[in-house]
Short mmCIF file of C-alpha atoms in Angstrom, two decimals:
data_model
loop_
_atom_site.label_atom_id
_atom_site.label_comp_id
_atom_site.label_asym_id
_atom_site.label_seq_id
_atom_site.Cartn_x
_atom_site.Cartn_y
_atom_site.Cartn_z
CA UNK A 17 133.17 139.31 185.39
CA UNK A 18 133.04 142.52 187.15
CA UNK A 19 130.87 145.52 185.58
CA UNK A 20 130.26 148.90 186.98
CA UNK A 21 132.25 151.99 187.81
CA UNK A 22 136.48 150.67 188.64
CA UNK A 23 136.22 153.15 192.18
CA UNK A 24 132.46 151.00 192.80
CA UNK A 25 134.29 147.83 192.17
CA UNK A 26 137.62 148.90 194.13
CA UNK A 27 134.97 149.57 197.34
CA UNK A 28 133.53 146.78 196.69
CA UNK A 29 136.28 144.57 197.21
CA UNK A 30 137.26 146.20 200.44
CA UNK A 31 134.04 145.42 201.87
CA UNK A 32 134.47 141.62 201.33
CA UNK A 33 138.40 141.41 202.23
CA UNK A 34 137.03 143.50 205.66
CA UNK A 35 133.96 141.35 205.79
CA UNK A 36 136.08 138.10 205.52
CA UNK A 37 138.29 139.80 208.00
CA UNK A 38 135.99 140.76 210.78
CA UNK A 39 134.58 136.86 209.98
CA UNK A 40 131.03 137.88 209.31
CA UNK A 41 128.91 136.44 206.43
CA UNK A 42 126.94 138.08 203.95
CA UNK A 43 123.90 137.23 205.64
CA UNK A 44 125.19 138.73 208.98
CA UNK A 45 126.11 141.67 207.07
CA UNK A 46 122.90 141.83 204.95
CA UNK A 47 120.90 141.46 208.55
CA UNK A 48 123.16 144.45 210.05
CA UNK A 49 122.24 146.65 207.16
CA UNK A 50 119.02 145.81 206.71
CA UNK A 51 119.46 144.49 203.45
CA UNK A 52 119.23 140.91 201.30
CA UNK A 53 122.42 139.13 201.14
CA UNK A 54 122.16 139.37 197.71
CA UNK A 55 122.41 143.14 197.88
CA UNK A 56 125.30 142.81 199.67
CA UNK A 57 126.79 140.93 196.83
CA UNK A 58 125.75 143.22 194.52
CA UNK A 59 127.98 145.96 196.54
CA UNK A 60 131.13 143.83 197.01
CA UNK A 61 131.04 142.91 193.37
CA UNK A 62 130.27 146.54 192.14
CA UNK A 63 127.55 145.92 190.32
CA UNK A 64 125.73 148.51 192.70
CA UNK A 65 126.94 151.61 194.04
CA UNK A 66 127.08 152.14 197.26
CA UNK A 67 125.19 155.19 199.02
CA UNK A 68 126.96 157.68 201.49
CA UNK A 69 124.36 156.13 204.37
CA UNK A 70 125.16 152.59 203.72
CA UNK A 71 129.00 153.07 203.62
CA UNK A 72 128.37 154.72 207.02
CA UNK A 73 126.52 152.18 208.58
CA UNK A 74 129.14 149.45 206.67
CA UNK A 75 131.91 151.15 208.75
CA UNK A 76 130.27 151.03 211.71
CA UNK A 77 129.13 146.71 210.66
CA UNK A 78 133.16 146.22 210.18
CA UNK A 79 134.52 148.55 212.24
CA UNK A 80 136.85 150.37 210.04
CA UNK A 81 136.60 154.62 209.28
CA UNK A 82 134.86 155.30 205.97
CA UNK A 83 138.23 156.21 204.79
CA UNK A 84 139.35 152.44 204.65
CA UNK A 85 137.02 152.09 201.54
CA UNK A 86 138.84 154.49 199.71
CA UNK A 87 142.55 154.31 201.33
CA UNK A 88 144.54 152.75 197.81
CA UNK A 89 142.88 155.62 195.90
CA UNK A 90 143.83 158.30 198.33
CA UNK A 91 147.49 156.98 198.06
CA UNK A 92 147.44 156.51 194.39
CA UNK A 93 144.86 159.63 193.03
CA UNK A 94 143.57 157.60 190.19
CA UNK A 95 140.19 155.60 189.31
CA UNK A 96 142.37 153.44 186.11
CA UNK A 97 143.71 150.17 185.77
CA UNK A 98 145.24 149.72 189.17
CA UNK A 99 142.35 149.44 190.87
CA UNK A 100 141.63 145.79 189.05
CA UNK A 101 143.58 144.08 191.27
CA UNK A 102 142.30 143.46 194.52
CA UNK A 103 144.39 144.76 197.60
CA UNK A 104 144.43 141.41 198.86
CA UNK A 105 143.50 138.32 196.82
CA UNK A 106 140.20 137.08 197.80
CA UNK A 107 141.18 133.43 198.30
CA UNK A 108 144.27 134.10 200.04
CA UNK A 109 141.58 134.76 203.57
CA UNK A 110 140.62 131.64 203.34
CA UNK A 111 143.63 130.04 204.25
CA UNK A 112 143.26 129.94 207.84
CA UNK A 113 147.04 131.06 209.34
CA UNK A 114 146.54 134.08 206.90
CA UNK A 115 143.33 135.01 208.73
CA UNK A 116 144.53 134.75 212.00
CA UNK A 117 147.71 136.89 210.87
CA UNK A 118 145.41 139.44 209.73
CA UNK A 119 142.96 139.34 212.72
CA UNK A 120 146.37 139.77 215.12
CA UNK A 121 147.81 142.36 213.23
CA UNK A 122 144.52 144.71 212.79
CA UNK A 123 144.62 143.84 216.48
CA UNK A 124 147.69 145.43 217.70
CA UNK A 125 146.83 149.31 219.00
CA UNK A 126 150.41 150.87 218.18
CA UNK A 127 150.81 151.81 214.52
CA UNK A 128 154.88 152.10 215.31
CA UNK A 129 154.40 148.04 216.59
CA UNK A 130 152.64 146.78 213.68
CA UNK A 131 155.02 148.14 211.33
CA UNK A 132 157.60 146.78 212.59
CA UNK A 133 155.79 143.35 213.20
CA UNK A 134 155.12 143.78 209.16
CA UNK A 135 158.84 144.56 208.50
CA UNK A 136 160.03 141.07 210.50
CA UNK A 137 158.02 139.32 208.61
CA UNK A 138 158.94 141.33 205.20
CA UNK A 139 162.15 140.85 206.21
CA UNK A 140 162.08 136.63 206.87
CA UNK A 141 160.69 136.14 203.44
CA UNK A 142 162.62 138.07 201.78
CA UNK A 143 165.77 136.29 203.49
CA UNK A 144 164.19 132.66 202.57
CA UNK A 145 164.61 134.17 198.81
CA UNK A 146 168.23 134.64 199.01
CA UNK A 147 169.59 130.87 199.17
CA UNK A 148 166.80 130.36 195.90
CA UNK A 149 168.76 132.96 194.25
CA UNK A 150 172.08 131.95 194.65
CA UNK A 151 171.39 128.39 194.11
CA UNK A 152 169.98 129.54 190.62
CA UNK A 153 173.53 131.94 190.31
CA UNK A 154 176.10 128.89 190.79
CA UNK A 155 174.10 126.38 188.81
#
């Protein structure tokens, strides 16, 4: 169960999608930071807030702007309710054709080429949907 501040838990969980990500473990992390692993738990569930100087030196461990801690509650402006659900559902990276999607796209320079990468795939769901639905519309 998650305690703490919903913005401290919100950054939390972007540290461990982005450590998952980047493939490092706690301990890797905790040894970059100069911390226990078990602070770095701590962090990613919330429990403890993280300090300007840490979230600095956690950028620079997952290689991501300090921004990408915070980029949901930029977009959205608010600290409530929303922010329980995770961005990305913890167990879903460790599926291992999801990770390497993830690792590709966050790979891929142009913003324009990603996108559009995003939308193809958006797009090939969305069209394996549409024989589901009208199966369930003539039955």
């Amino acid at each position: 169960m998650e305690q703490g501040d919903p913005v401290d838990n919100y950054v939390g969980r972007r540290i461990r999608e982005r450590r998952k990500i980047v493939g490092l473990t706690q301990q890797k992390l905790a040894g970059y930071l100069g911390l226990s692993f078990q602070q770095v738990q701590k962090y990613e569930r919330g429990t403890n807030r993280v300090g300007a100087s840490k979230l600095m030196q956690l950028s620079k461990a997952l290689e991501v702007p300090v921004s990408y801690f915070f980029e949901e509650l930029e977009k959205d402006g608010t600290t409530g309710a929303n922010l329980k659900n995770p961005t990305i559902d913890p167990h879903i990276l460790s599926h291992a054709q999801v990770l390497a999607v993830v690792k590709s796209l966050i790979g891929i320079q142009d913003e324009k080429v990603r996108r559009r990468l995003i939308e193809l795939i958006q797009s090939v769901h969305d069209a394996q949907d549409l024989p589901q639905q009208d199966e369930k519309k003539s039955a």
